[in-house]
Amino acid sequence: MLRTFQENELTSFYLTRKTMRNAIFLAVLSLAACSNPKNPVQSEISNFQTTGSVERLDSAINALIPANAKIEVLASGFEWAEGPLWLEEQRALIFTDVPTNKIWKWTEQDSLSLYLEPSGYLGDRTDKNEPGANGLALDAVGNLILCQHGERQIGKMLASLESPKSEFLALASEYEGKRFNSPNDLVFNSKGQLFFTDPPYGMDPWDEKQLDFQGVYRLDSDGKVNLLIDSLSRPNGVALSPDQRTLYIAQSDPEKARYYAFDLDEIGNVVSGKVLFDATSLQGESRKGLPDGLKVHSSGTLFATGPGGVLVISAEGKHLGTILTENGTANCAFDSEEKYLYMTADAFLLRISLK
């Protein structure tokens, strides 16, 4: 267990993602039906609008993103889109809208539809800032596993993916008798171990913060929760290298906007760690966002949301370029063939083609 990788703490435990991200994208895209944020809509399938661009800093990025690739706007009107997850059998992408406590489903054929409501908070309060589910994953047998902000737990949906229902089993809700802050993002390894982060973004001012740190944990198949790291100020996105021996953590601290790489032993414990890439200096009005969700391509390259959109970073920590989305970007996901990278960027669902 690594508990000495120290970072300075921010002063407030109750900063929501809305206050941590930069101002919302003001130059609203000219989508015909996107004027009402309460009714998310899809662009026309035959003619998706496009936005942004690809910044190419190293020629290695050309092996991943075609020269003519465009960022397509698939849907819009969300409060804060997050947690994209590809469902291969349905050829569908599901993703969360954290403030509205919903999960949406998008397919090329059937467009946009509501998949699950509520997703992360089952109580009666209507004044919670970020009650919904955040990160999503599938376990080895295809169950939907959710980071549930409002319930402050890792939950499993009891219904099937084809017939979703808001019925959940809590897989983990506390560490050493103290409630989690608000589990944020998660990733499974091939052994069925679940790694997840626990910053305080889903907490409201009246919530009792029982842990005095923001942890990175491993949930084993026997239900045991293991604390791996307690020294990062704002651990957020989490991913594993293709060989599953490196754990990547994105830290959404504006003072130390970084991506970390932690070496794991054969048991899944952290044995060492380093800063893989520091994106603090990239922040600015023209590059909205902080390190958030990230995914690892089969090549070992990281696609990591952060200042400007999605940073493309080699396994050695070299910044190859950025998919500039023109929005604060929360998370991303590949389809099963890595044909596309799907991105949740503020009010938008986006995608870009890959090689």
GROMACS .gro file of C-alpha atoms in nm:
model
  355
    1MET     CA    1   0.000   0.000   0.000
    2LEU     CA    2   0.132   0.343  -0.095
    3ARG     CA    3   0.035   0.617   0.149
    4THR     CA    4   0.327   0.860   0.128
    5PHE     CA    5   0.278   1.013  -0.218
    6GLN     CA    6   0.186   1.351  -0.073
    7GLU     CA    7  -0.017   1.626  -0.242
    8ASN     CA    8  -0.147   1.953  -0.100
    9GLU     CA    9  -0.515   1.946  -0.010
   10LEU     CA   10  -0.761   2.202  -0.141
   11THR     CA   11  -0.945   2.399   0.125
   12SER     CA   12  -1.302   2.300   0.044
   13PHE     CA   13  -1.438   1.947   0.036
   14TYR     CA   14  -1.760   2.061  -0.124
   15LEU     CA   15  -1.647   2.189  -0.463
   16THR     CA   16  -1.882   2.039  -0.719
   17ARG     CA   17  -1.768   1.957  -1.068
   18LYS     CA   18  -1.960   2.259  -1.190
   19THR     CA   19  -1.747   2.495  -0.983
   20MET     CA   20  -1.421   2.316  -1.066
   21ARG     CA   21  -1.469   2.321  -1.441
   22ASN     CA   22  -1.430   2.636  -1.644
   23ALA     CA   23  -1.724   2.834  -1.780
   24ILE     CA   24  -1.962   2.642  -2.003
   25PHE     CA   25  -1.910   2.659  -2.380
   26LEU     CA   26  -2.083   2.982  -2.485
   27ALA     CA   27  -2.069   2.960  -2.861
   28VAL     CA   28  -2.365   2.722  -2.887
   29LEU     CA   29  -2.354   2.501  -3.193
   30SER     CA   30  -2.623   2.560  -3.451
   31LEU     CA   31  -2.815   2.241  -3.392
   32ALA     CA   32  -3.176   2.287  -3.490
   33ALA     CA   33  -3.332   2.125  -3.186
   34CYS     CA   34  -3.070   2.190  -2.917
   35SER     CA   35  -3.211   2.507  -2.767
   36ASN     CA   36  -3.385   2.340  -2.473
   37PRO     CA   37  -3.135   2.190  -2.225
   38LYS     CA   38  -3.416   2.002  -2.049
   39ASN     CA   39  -3.477   1.792  -2.361
   40PRO     CA   40  -3.152   1.642  -2.491
   41VAL     CA   41  -3.162   1.568  -2.860
   42GLN     CA   42  -2.957   1.396  -3.127
   43SER     CA   43  -2.816   1.555  -3.440
   44GLU     CA   44  -2.940   1.430  -3.773
   45ILE     CA   45  -2.786   1.086  -3.831
   46SER     CA   46  -2.713   1.158  -4.195
   47ASN     CA   47  -2.538   1.486  -4.128
   48PHE     CA   48  -2.377   1.524  -3.789
   49GLN     CA   49  -2.259   1.871  -3.701
   50THR     CA   50  -1.888   1.897  -3.626
   51THR     CA   51  -1.687   2.102  -3.381
   52GLY     CA   52  -1.333   2.157  -3.263
   53SER     CA   53  -1.013   2.024  -3.415
   54VAL     CA   54  -0.717   1.795  -3.351
   55GLU     CA   55  -0.390   1.944  -3.232
   56ARG     CA   56  -0.101   1.727  -3.352
   57LEU     CA   57   0.220   1.777  -3.153
   58ASP     CA   58   0.394   1.453  -3.249
   59SER     CA   59   0.367   1.245  -3.565
   60ALA     CA   60   0.287   0.937  -3.352
   61ILE     CA   61  -0.068   1.067  -3.313
   62ASN     CA   62  -0.124   1.009  -3.685
   63ALA     CA   63  -0.115   0.635  -3.627
   64LEU     CA   64  -0.416   0.672  -3.398
   65ILE     CA   65  -0.629   0.953  -3.543
   66PRO     CA   66  -0.679   0.990  -3.920
   67ALA     CA   67  -0.568   1.318  -4.075
   68ASN     CA   68  -0.923   1.394  -4.189
   69ALA     CA   69  -1.097   1.295  -3.865
   70LYS     CA   70  -1.372   1.530  -3.749
   71ILE     CA   71  -1.527   1.569  -3.406
   72GLU     CA   72  -1.895   1.484  -3.453
   73VAL     CA   73  -2.174   1.614  -3.228
   74LEU     CA   74  -2.407   1.320  -3.165
   75ALA     CA   75  -2.638   1.473  -2.904
   76SER     CA   76  -2.663   1.775  -2.678
   77GLY     CA   77  -2.861   1.947  -2.405
   78PHE     CA   78  -2.723   1.766  -2.100
   79GLU     CA   79  -2.632   1.925  -1.767
   80TRP     CA   80  -2.297   1.747  -1.727
   81ALA     CA   81  -2.249   1.432  -1.936
   82GLU     CA   82  -2.018   1.166  -1.791
   83GLY     CA   83  -1.935   0.798  -1.768
   84PRO     CA   84  -1.959   0.673  -2.130
   85LEU     CA   85  -1.970   0.295  -2.166
   86TRP     CA   86  -2.000   0.089  -2.484
   87LEU     CA   87  -2.248  -0.202  -2.482
   88GLU     CA   88  -2.132  -0.434  -2.758
   89GLU     CA   89  -2.439  -0.660  -2.779
   90GLN     CA   90  -2.665  -0.360  -2.824
   91ARG     CA   91  -2.417  -0.164  -3.036
   92ALA     CA   92  -2.500   0.123  -2.805
   93LEU     CA   93  -2.331   0.381  -2.588
   94ILE     CA   94  -2.476   0.461  -2.248
   95PHE     CA   95  -2.363   0.760  -2.043
   96THR     CA   96  -2.464   0.948  -1.733
   97ASP     CA   97  -2.597   1.298  -1.680
   98VAL     CA   98  -2.486   1.345  -1.321
   99PRO     CA   99  -2.690   1.650  -1.208
  100THR     CA  100  -3.016   1.511  -1.350
  101ASN     CA  101  -2.973   1.161  -1.201
  102LYS     CA  102  -3.017   0.992  -1.542
  103ILE     CA  103  -2.843   0.755  -1.779
  104TRP     CA  104  -2.895   0.802  -2.152
  105LYS     CA  105  -2.854   0.557  -2.439
  106TRP     CA  106  -2.737   0.642  -2.790
  107THR     CA  107  -2.728   0.422  -3.099
  108GLU     CA  108  -2.661   0.499  -3.462
  109GLN     CA  109  -2.994   0.345  -3.561
  110ASP     CA  110  -3.232   0.448  -3.283
  111SER     CA  111  -3.081   0.783  -3.178
  112LEU     CA  112  -3.111   0.903  -2.818
  113SER     CA  113  -3.333   0.755  -2.548
  114LEU     CA  114  -3.358   0.758  -2.170
  115TYR     CA  115  -3.198   0.442  -2.034
  116LEU     CA  116  -3.230   0.467  -1.654
  117GLU     CA  117  -3.373   0.709  -1.397
  118PRO     CA  118  -3.280   0.746  -1.117
  119SER     CA  119  -2.921   0.634  -1.158
  120GLY     CA  120  -2.729   0.735  -0.847
  121TYR     CA  121  -2.963   0.876  -0.581
  122LEU     CA  122  -3.278   0.700  -0.464
  123GLY     CA  123  -3.388   0.944  -0.193
  124ASP     CA  124  -3.644   1.223  -0.185
  125ARG     CA  125  -3.430   1.537  -0.176
  126THR     CA  126  -3.456   1.757  -0.483
  127ASP     CA  127  -3.179   2.003  -0.396
  128LYS     CA  128  -2.874   1.782  -0.450
  129ASN     CA  129  -2.615   1.920  -0.692
  130GLU     CA  130  -2.476   1.598  -0.840
  131PRO     CA  131  -2.696   1.307  -0.731
  132GLY     CA  132  -2.662   1.077  -1.029
  133ALA     CA  133  -2.427   0.798  -1.124
  134ASN     CA  134  -2.088   0.898  -1.260
  135GLY     CA  135  -1.851   0.630  -1.391
  136LEU     CA  136  -1.993   0.307  -1.536
  137ALA     CA  137  -1.839  -0.034  -1.603
  138LEU     CA  138  -1.937  -0.393  -1.676
  139ASP     CA  139  -1.824  -0.681  -1.459
  140ALA     CA  140  -1.708  -1.015  -1.599
  141VAL     CA  141  -2.063  -1.147  -1.644
  142GLY     CA  142  -2.207  -0.829  -1.790
  143ASN     CA  143  -2.367  -0.661  -1.490
  144LEU     CA  144  -2.376  -0.283  -1.492
  145ILE     CA  145  -2.161  -0.144  -1.209
  146LEU     CA  146  -2.207   0.223  -1.117
  147CYS     CA  147  -2.029   0.487  -0.914
  148GLN     CA  148  -2.337   0.630  -0.741
  149HIS     CA  149  -2.278   0.982  -0.616
  150GLY     CA  150  -2.604   1.027  -0.430
  151GLU     CA  151  -2.589   0.693  -0.250
  152ARG     CA  152  -2.213   0.730  -0.194
  153GLN     CA  153  -2.147   0.374  -0.303
  154ILE     CA  154  -2.039   0.133  -0.572
  155GLY     CA  155  -2.364  -0.023  -0.687
  156LYS     CA  156  -2.467  -0.310  -0.914
  157MET     CA  157  -2.784  -0.284  -1.119
  158LEU     CA  158  -2.989  -0.598  -1.052
  159ALA     CA  159  -3.178  -0.587  -1.381
  160SER     CA  160  -3.039  -0.687  -1.720
  161LEU     CA  161  -2.876  -0.443  -1.960
  162GLU     CA  162  -3.165  -0.497  -2.201
  163SER     CA  163  -3.435  -0.416  -1.943
  164PRO     CA  164  -3.276  -0.169  -1.700
  165LYS     CA  165  -3.441  -0.087  -1.368
  166SER     CA  166  -3.338   0.135  -1.078
  167GLU     CA  167  -3.280  -0.156  -0.845
  168PHE     CA  168  -2.929  -0.182  -0.705
  169LEU     CA  169  -2.712  -0.388  -0.475
  170ALA     CA  170  -2.443  -0.199  -0.283
  171LEU     CA  171  -2.108  -0.367  -0.349
  172ALA     CA  172  -1.912  -0.120  -0.135
  173SER     CA  173  -2.023   0.187   0.059
  174GLU     CA  174  -1.763   0.239   0.331
  175TYR     CA  175  -1.403   0.193   0.437
  176GLU     CA  176  -1.330   0.083   0.795
  177GLY     CA  177  -1.683   0.176   0.900
  178LYS     CA  178  -1.678   0.524   0.745
  179ARG     CA  179  -1.888   0.620   0.444
  180PHE     CA  180  -1.722   0.696   0.114
  181ASN     CA  181  -1.725   1.053  -0.013
  182SER     CA  182  -1.878   0.992  -0.357
  183PRO     CA  183  -1.722   0.720  -0.574
  184ASN     CA  184  -1.637   0.874  -0.910
  185ASP     CA  185  -1.472   0.642  -1.162
  186LEU     CA  186  -1.385   0.274  -1.184
  187VAL     CA  187  -1.209   0.004  -1.383
  188PHE     CA  188  -1.196  -0.378  -1.358
  189ASN     CA  189  -0.895  -0.598  -1.418
  190SER     CA  190  -0.914  -0.950  -1.559
  191LYS     CA  191  -0.916  -1.098  -1.207
  192GLY     CA  192  -1.240  -0.919  -1.126
  193GLN     CA  193  -1.074  -0.668  -0.896
  194LEU     CA  194  -1.232  -0.323  -0.913
  195PHE     CA  195  -1.021  -0.009  -0.880
  196PHE     CA  196  -1.208   0.314  -0.804
  197THR     CA  197  -1.158   0.673  -0.692
  198ASP     CA  198  -1.346   0.860  -0.421
  199PRO     CA  199  -1.326   1.241  -0.442
  200PRO     CA  200  -1.597   1.458  -0.279
  201TYR     CA  201  -1.764   1.600  -0.591
  202GLY     CA  202  -2.100   1.435  -0.531
  203MET     CA  203  -2.128   1.561  -0.174
  204ASP     CA  204  -2.347   1.852  -0.075
  205PRO     CA  205  -2.265   2.098   0.206
  206TRP     CA  206  -2.497   1.918   0.448
  207ASP     CA  207  -2.340   1.576   0.385
  208GLU     CA  208  -2.113   1.448   0.660
  209LYS     CA  209  -1.763   1.383   0.531
  210GLN     CA  210  -1.651   1.086   0.736
  211LEU     CA  211  -1.312   1.023   0.571
  212ASP     CA  212  -1.040   1.287   0.601
  213PHE     CA  213  -0.881   1.195   0.267
  214GLN     CA  214  -0.976   1.129  -0.095
  215GLY     CA  215  -0.892   0.765  -0.158
  216VAL     CA  216  -0.810   0.529  -0.440
  217TYR     CA  217  -0.936   0.180  -0.357
  218ARG     CA  218  -0.941  -0.178  -0.476
  219LEU     CA  219  -1.253  -0.386  -0.425
  220ASP     CA  220  -1.173  -0.758  -0.432
  221SER     CA  221  -1.414  -1.031  -0.540
  222ASP     CA  222  -1.465  -1.133  -0.176
  223GLY     CA  223  -1.603  -0.785  -0.098
  224LYS     CA  224  -1.295  -0.656   0.084
  225VAL     CA  225  -1.216  -0.288   0.028
  226ASN     CA  226  -0.843  -0.208   0.019
  227LEU     CA  227  -0.710   0.147   0.042
  228LEU     CA  228  -0.430   0.191  -0.210
  229ILE     CA  229  -0.362   0.567  -0.206
  230ASP     CA  230  -0.477   0.833   0.039
  231SER     CA  231  -0.249   1.122  -0.052
  232LEU     CA  232  -0.391   1.267  -0.375
  233SER     CA  233  -0.599   1.580  -0.333
  234ARG     CA  234  -0.853   1.509  -0.607
  235PRO     CA  235  -0.823   1.158  -0.760
  236ASN     CA  236  -1.069   1.130  -1.044
  237GLY     CA  237  -1.037   0.920  -1.361
  238VAL     CA  238  -0.883   0.574  -1.335
  239ALA     CA  239  -0.757   0.325  -1.594
  240LEU     CA  240  -0.523   0.028  -1.633
  241SER     CA  241  -0.244  -0.037  -1.881
  242PRO     CA  242  -0.297  -0.327  -2.126
  243ASP     CA  243  -0.081  -0.556  -1.909
  244GLN     CA  244  -0.274  -0.439  -1.599
  245ARG     CA  245   0.044  -0.365  -1.407
  246THR     CA  246   0.012   0.015  -1.423
  247LEU     CA  247  -0.274   0.205  -1.262
  248TYR     CA  248  -0.336   0.550  -1.410
  249ILE     CA  249  -0.504   0.820  -1.203
  250ALA     CA  250  -0.614   1.163  -1.323
  251GLN     CA  251  -0.612   1.437  -1.061
  252SER     CA  252  -0.860   1.721  -1.112
  253ASP     CA  253  -0.683   1.968  -0.887
  254PRO     CA  254  -0.630   2.301  -1.070
  255GLU     CA  255  -0.312   2.357  -0.871
  256LYS     CA  256  -0.171   2.015  -0.965
  257ALA     CA  257  -0.357   1.907  -1.278
  258ARG     CA  258  -0.173   1.582  -1.334
  259TYR     CA  259  -0.189   1.225  -1.458
  260TYR     CA  260  -0.015   0.968  -1.239
  261ALA     CA  261   0.116   0.620  -1.314
  262PHE     CA  262   0.135   0.371  -1.025
  263ASP     CA  263   0.307   0.034  -1.053
  264LEU     CA  264   0.106  -0.261  -0.922
  265ASP     CA  265   0.232  -0.591  -0.790
  266GLU     CA  266   0.073  -0.926  -0.876
  267ILE     CA  267  -0.181  -0.884  -0.593
  268GLY     CA  268  -0.295  -0.542  -0.712
  269ASN     CA  269  -0.120  -0.331  -0.449
  270VAL     CA  270   0.061  -0.009  -0.536
  271VAL     CA  271   0.438  -0.041  -0.505
  272SER     CA  272   0.556   0.286  -0.660
  273GLY     CA  273   0.423   0.593  -0.836
  274LYS     CA  274   0.520   0.890  -1.049
  275VAL     CA  275   0.377   1.189  -1.231
  276LEU     CA  276   0.325   1.070  -1.588
  277PHE     CA  277   0.228   1.410  -1.729
  278ASP     CA  278   0.163   1.750  -1.569
  279ALA     CA  279  -0.108   1.948  -1.750
  280THR     CA  280  -0.128   2.236  -1.502
  281SER     CA  281   0.033   2.487  -1.738
  282LEU     CA  282  -0.210   2.401  -2.018
  283GLN     CA  283  -0.510   2.547  -1.838
  284GLY     CA  284  -0.660   2.866  -1.975
  285GLU     CA  285  -0.966   3.032  -2.123
  286SER     CA  286  -0.907   2.862  -2.455
  287ARG     CA  287  -0.851   2.521  -2.291
  288LYS     CA  288  -1.136   2.446  -2.057
  289GLY     CA  289  -1.139   2.153  -1.821
  290LEU     CA  290  -0.923   1.956  -1.579
  291PRO     CA  291  -0.790   1.599  -1.578
  292ASP     CA  292  -1.097   1.378  -1.544
  293GLY     CA  293  -1.190   1.048  -1.705
  294LEU     CA  294  -0.937   0.856  -1.914
  295LYS     CA  295  -0.911   0.537  -2.115
  296VAL     CA  296  -0.615   0.335  -2.241
  297HIS     CA  297  -0.599   0.230  -2.605
  298SER     CA  298  -0.483  -0.123  -2.691
  299SER     CA  299  -0.156   0.036  -2.807
  300GLY     CA  300  -0.096   0.155  -2.450
  301THR     CA  301  -0.163   0.519  -2.539
  302LEU     CA  302  -0.373   0.720  -2.295
  303PHE     CA  303  -0.675   0.920  -2.409
  304ALA     CA  304  -0.714   1.147  -2.108
  305THR     CA  305  -0.965   1.427  -2.067
  306GLY     CA  306  -0.812   1.751  -1.947
  307PRO     CA  307  -0.741   2.110  -2.050
  308GLY     CA  308  -0.877   2.164  -2.399
  309GLY     CA  309  -1.050   1.830  -2.446
  310VAL     CA  310  -0.884   1.488  -2.467
  311LEU     CA  311  -0.507   1.472  -2.436
  312VAL     CA  312  -0.332   1.189  -2.621
  313ILE     CA  313  -0.037   1.077  -2.407
  314SER     CA  314   0.210   0.796  -2.473
  315ALA     CA  315   0.279   0.531  -2.211
  316GLU     CA  316   0.612   0.708  -2.153
  317GLY     CA  317   0.434   1.034  -2.072
  318LYS     CA  318   0.482   1.224  -2.398
  319HIS     CA  319   0.200   1.457  -2.500
  320LEU     CA  320   0.126   1.361  -2.861
  321GLY     CA  321  -0.159   1.605  -2.914
  322THR     CA  322  -0.508   1.701  -2.804
  323ILE     CA  323  -0.857   1.644  -2.939
  324LEU     CA  324  -0.979   2.002  -2.892
  325THR     CA  325  -1.350   1.975  -2.815
  326GLU     CA  326  -1.406   2.344  -2.727
  327ASN     CA  327  -1.574   2.227  -2.405
  328GLY     CA  328  -1.482   2.110  -2.061
  329THR     CA  329  -1.459   1.735  -2.125
  330ALA     CA  330  -1.546   1.482  -1.857
  331ASN     CA  331  -1.478   1.136  -1.993
  332CYS     CA  332  -1.430   0.916  -2.297
  333ALA     CA  333  -1.472   0.558  -2.413
  334PHE     CA  334  -1.388   0.336  -2.710
  335ASP     CA  335  -1.623   0.102  -2.888
  336SER     CA  336  -1.520  -0.263  -2.885
  337GLU     CA  337  -1.327  -0.230  -3.212
  338GLU     CA  338  -1.166   0.104  -3.123
  339LYS     CA  339  -1.323   0.245  -3.437
  340TYR     CA  340  -1.442   0.554  -3.251
  341LEU     CA  341  -1.360   0.747  -2.938
  342TYR     CA  342  -1.680   0.872  -2.772
  343MET     CA  343  -1.650   1.180  -2.551
  344THR     CA  344  -1.883   1.336  -2.296
  345ALA     CA  345  -1.808   1.707  -2.302
  346ASP     CA  346  -2.024   1.926  -2.080
  347ALA     CA  347  -2.365   1.940  -2.253
  348PHE     CA  348  -2.254   1.729  -2.550
  349LEU     CA  349  -2.197   1.374  -2.662
  350LEU     CA  350  -1.919   1.371  -2.922
  351ARG     CA  351  -1.715   1.118  -3.114
  352ILE     CA  352  -1.411   1.105  -3.341
  353SER     CA  353  -1.299   0.825  -3.571
  354LEU     CA  354  -0.978   0.635  -3.498
  355LYS     CA  355  -0.749   0.419  -3.708
   0.00000   0.00000   0.00000
